[in-house]
Tab-separated table of C-alpha atoms and ligand atoms in Angstrom:
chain	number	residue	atom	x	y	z
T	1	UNK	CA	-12.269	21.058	-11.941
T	2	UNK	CA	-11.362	18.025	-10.101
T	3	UNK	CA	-10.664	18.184	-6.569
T	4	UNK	CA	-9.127	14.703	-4.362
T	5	UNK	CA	-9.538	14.423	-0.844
T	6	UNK	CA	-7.204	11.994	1.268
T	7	UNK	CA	-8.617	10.561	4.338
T	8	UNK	CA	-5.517	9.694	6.902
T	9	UNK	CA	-7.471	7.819	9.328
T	10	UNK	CA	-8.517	4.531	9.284
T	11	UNK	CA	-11.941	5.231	10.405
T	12	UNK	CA	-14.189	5.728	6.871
T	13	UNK	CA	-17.211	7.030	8.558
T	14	UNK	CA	-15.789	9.300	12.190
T	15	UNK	CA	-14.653	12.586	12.379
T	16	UNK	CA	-12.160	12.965	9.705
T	17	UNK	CA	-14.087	11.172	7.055
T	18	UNK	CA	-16.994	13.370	7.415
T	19	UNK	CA	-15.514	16.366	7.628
T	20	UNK	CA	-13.777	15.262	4.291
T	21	UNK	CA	-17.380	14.558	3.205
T	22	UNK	CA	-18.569	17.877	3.630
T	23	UNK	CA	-15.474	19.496	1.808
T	24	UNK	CA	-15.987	17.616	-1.088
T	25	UNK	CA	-19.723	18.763	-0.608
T	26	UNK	CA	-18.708	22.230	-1.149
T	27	UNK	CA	-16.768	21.402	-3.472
T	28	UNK	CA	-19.047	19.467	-5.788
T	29	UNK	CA	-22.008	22.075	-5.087
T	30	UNK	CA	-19.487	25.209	-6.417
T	31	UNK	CA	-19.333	22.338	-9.720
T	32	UNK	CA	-16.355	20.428	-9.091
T	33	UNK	CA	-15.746	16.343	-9.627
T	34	UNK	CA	-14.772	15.197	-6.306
T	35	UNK	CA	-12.702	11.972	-5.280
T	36	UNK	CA	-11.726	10.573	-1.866
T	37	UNK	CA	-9.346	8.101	-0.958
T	38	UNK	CA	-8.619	6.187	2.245
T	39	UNK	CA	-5.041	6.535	2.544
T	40	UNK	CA	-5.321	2.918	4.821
T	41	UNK	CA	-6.793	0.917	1.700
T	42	UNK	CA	-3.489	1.589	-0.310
T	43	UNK	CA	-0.129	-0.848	0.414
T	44	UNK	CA	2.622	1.425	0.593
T	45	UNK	CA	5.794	2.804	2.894
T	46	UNK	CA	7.444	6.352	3.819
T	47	UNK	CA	10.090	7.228	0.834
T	48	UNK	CA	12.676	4.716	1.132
T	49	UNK	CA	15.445	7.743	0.794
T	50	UNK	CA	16.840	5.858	-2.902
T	51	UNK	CA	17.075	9.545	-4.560
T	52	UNK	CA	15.773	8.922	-8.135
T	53	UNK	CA	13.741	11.818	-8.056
T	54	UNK	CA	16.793	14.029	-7.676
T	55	UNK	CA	19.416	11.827	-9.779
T	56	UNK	CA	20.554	13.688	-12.759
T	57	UNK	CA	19.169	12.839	-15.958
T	58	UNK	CA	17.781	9.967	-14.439
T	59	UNK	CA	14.244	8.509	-15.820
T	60	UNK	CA	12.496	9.660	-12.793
T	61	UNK	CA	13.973	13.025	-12.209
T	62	UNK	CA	10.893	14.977	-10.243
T	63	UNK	CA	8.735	11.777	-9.995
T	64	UNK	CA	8.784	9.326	-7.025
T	65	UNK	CA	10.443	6.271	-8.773
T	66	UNK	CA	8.450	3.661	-6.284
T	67	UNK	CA	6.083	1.364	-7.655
T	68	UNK	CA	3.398	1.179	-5.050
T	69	UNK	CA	-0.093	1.872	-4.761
T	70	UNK	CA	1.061	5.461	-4.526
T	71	UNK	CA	2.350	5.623	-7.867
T	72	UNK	CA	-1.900	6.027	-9.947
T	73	UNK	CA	-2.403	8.383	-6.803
T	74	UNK	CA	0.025	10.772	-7.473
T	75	UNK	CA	-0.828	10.371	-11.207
T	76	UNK	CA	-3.993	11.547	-10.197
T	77	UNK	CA	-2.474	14.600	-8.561
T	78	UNK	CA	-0.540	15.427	-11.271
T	79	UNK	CA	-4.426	16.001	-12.968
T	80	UNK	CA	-6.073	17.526	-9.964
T	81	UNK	CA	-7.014	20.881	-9.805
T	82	UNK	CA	-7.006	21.248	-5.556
T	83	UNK	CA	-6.011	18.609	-2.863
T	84	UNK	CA	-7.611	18.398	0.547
T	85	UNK	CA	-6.059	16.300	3.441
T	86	UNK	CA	-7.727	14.533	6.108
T	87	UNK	CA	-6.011	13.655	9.441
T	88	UNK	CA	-6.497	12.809	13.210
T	89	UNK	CA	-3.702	14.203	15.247
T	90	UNK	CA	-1.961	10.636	16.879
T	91	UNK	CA	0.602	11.349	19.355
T	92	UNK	CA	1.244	14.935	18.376
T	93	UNK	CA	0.924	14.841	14.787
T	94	UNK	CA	-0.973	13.397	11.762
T	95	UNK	CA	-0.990	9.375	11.129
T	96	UNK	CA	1.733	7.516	10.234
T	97	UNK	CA	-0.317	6.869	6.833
T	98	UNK	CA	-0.876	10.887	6.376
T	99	UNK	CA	3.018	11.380	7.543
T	100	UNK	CA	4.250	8.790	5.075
T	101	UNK	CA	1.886	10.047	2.169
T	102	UNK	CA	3.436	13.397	2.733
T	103	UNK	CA	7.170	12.128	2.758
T	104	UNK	CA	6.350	10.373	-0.834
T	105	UNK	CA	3.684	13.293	-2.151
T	106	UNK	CA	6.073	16.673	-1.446
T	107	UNK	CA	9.641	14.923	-1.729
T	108	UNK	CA	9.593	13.929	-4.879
T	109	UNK	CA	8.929	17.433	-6.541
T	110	UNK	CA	11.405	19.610	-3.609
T	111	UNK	CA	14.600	20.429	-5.458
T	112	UNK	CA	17.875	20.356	-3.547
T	113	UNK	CA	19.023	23.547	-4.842
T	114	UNK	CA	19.547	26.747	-3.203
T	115	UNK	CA	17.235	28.366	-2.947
T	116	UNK	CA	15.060	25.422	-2.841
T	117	UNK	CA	12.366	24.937	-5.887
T	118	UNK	CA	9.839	22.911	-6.868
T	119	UNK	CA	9.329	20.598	-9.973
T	120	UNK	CA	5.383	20.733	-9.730
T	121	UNK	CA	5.212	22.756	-12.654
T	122	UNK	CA	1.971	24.815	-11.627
T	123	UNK	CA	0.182	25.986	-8.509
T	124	UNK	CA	-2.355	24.200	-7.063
T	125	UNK	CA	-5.297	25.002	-3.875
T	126	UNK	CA	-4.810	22.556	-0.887
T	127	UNK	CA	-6.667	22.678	2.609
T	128	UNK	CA	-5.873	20.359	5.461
T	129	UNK	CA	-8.466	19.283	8.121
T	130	UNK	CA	-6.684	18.144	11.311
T	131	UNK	CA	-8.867	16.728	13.997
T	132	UNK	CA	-8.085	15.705	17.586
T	133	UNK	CA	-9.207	14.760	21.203
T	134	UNK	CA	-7.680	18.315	22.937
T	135	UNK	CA	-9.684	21.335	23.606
T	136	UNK	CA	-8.201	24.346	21.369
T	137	UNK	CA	-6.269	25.369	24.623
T	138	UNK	CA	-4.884	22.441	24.573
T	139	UNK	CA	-3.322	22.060	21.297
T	140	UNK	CA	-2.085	25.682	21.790
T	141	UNK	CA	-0.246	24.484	24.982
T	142	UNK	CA	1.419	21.656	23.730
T	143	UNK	CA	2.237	23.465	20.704
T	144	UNK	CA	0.594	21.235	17.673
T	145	UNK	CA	0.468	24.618	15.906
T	146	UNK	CA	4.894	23.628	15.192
T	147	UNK	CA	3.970	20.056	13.037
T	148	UNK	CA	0.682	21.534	11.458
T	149	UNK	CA	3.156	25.479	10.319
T	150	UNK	CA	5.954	22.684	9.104
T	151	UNK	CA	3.195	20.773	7.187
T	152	UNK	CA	2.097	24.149	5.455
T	153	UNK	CA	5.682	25.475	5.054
T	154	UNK	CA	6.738	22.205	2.847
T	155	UNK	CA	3.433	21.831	1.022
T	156	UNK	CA	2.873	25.363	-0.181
T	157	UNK	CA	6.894	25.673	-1.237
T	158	UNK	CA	6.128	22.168	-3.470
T	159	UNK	CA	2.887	22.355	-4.670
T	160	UNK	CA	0.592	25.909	-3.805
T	161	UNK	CA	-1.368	27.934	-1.118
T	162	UNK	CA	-2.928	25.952	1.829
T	163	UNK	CA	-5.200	26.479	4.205
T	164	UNK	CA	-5.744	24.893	7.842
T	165	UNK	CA	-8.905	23.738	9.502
T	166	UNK	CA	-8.804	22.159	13.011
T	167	UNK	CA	-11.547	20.264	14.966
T	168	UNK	CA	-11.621	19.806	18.219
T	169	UNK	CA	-12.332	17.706	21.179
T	170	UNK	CA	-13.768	15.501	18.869
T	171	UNK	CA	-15.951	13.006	19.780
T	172	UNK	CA	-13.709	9.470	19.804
T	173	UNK	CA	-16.305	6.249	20.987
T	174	UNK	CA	-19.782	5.928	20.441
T	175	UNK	CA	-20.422	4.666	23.922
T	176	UNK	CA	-18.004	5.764	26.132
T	177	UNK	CA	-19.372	3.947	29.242
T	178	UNK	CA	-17.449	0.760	27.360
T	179	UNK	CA	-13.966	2.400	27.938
T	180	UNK	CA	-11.788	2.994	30.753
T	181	UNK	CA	-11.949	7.085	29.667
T	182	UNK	CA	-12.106	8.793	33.084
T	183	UNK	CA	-10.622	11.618	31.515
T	184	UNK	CA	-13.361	12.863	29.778
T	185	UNK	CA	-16.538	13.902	30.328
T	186	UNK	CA	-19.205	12.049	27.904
T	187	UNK	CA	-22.173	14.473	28.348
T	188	UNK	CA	-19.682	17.009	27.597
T	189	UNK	CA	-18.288	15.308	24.836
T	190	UNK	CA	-22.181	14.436	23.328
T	191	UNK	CA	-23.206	18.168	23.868
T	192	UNK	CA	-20.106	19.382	21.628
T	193	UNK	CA	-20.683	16.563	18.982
T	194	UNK	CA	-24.369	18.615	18.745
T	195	UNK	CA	-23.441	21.883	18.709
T	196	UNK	CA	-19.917	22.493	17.588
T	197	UNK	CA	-19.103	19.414	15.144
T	198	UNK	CA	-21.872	20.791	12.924
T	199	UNK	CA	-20.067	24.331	12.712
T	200	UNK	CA	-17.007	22.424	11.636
T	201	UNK	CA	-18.685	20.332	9.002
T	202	UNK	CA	-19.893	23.947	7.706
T	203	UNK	CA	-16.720	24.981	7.628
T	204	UNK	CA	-15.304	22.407	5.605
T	205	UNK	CA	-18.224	22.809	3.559
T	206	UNK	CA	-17.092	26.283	2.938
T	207	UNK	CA	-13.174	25.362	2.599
T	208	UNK	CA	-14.036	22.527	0.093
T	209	UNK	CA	-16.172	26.017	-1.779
T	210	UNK	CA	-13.332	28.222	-1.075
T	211	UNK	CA	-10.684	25.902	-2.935
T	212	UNK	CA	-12.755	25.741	-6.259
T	213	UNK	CA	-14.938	29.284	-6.611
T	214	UNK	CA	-11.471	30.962	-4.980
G	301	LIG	C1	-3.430	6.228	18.413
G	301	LIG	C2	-4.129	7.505	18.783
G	301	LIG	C3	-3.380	8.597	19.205
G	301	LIG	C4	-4.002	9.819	19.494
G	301	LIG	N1	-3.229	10.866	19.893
G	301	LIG	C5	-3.813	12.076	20.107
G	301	LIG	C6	-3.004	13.197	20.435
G	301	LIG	O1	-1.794	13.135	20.559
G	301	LIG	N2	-3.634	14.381	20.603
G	301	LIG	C7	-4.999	14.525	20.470
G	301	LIG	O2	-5.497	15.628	20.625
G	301	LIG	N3	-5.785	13.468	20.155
G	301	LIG	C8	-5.222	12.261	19.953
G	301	LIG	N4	-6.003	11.178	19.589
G	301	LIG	C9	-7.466	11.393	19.358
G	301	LIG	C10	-7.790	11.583	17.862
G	301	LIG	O3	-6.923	12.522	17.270
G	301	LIG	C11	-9.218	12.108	17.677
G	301	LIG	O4	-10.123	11.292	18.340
G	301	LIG	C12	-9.548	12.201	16.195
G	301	LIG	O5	-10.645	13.056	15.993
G	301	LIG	C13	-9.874	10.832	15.595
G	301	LIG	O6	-10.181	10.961	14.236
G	301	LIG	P1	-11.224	9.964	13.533
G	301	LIG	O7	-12.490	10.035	14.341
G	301	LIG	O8	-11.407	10.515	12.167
G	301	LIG	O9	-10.619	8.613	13.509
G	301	LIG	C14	-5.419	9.944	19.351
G	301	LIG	C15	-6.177	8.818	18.938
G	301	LIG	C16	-5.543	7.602	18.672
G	301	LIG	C17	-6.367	6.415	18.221
């Protein structure tokens, strides 16, 4: 079983990445071969909208045409046997790197017929770890829950099942006494790195299980 994680912030060792880490954890310890890749070390842009995944007959019907450093990655999916994402919430949704992965990854296999279908031939596990500065509340109030449903609507009609896992009021500098951040309060922010990150690396532990024993 091989499982790939994709890491859509460009922080290798904060929230995101770790969380990653302990999916992939999970995932090796219930005997799968685990990959990650940092979505900001690749060179490559949103789909450029030049249809030769959809042309008929065409040599790239189903595949994203592009030549980027995209194109080995989603060879790679094409062997994988689950898919986790990795993303920060920025501005009320994921990166522009996660958003423009997603564009590339679930376009080129969504048919435009009716009813819509997919070309990726099989069904594969995916979870998606979102983390971000709000309190759960929060997120609830300003209604992330619309991006992350539209995220899970598009993936699971292209590609298979996929479950959400969200972290919050994460912990975002190391010293926040070096940053104009009245807003938050860094004992508070400290005591929940302690006590509630750890809960969410379990749980990614578990999710990164979950995808491979089922
Ligand atoms: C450019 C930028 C925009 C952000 N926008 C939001 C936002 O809209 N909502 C939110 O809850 N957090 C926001 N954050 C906070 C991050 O989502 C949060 O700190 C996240 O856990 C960072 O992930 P990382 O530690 O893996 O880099 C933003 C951070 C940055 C740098």
């Amino acid at each position: 079983m091989k499982v790939i994680a994709f890491n859509g912030s460009p922080r290798k060792k904060w929230n995101t990445a770790l969380l990653l880490e302990k999916a992939l954890e999970g995932a090796t310890a219930a005997g799968a071969e685990t990959e990650l890749i940092h979505l900001y070390d690749l060179n490559y842009k949103g789909c450029i909208s030049c249809f030769a995944c959809k042309k008929k007959e065409g040599r790239s019907y189903g595949k994203c045409a592009v030549a980027d450093d995209l194109k080995p990655v989603f060879n790679k999916v094409e062997g994988a046997d689950a898919l986790i994402f990795g993303s920060p919430v920025y501005i009320g949704d994921v990166t522009g790197e996660m958003r423009s992965f997603l564009e590339r990854l679930v376009f080129q296999y969504l048919t435009y017929t009716d009813p819509p279908d997919s070309m990726f031939k099989r069904q594969i596990k995916m979870g998606f770890i979102y983390t971000m500065g709000v309190t759960e509340e929060g997120m609830k109030q300003i209604g992330y829950p619309r991006f992350m449903d539209m995220i899970s609507m598009f993936m699971t009609r292209t590609l298979g099942p996929l479950e959400a896992l969200c972290s919050f009021d994460t912990l975002q500098f190391d010293d926040y006494s070096k940053y104009v951040a009245t807003r938050f309060d860094p004992e508070q922010k400290a005591k929940r790195r302690r006590e509630v990150f750890p809960m969410d690396c379990q749980k990614a532990y578990d999710m990164g299980q979950r995808l491979i024993k089922g």
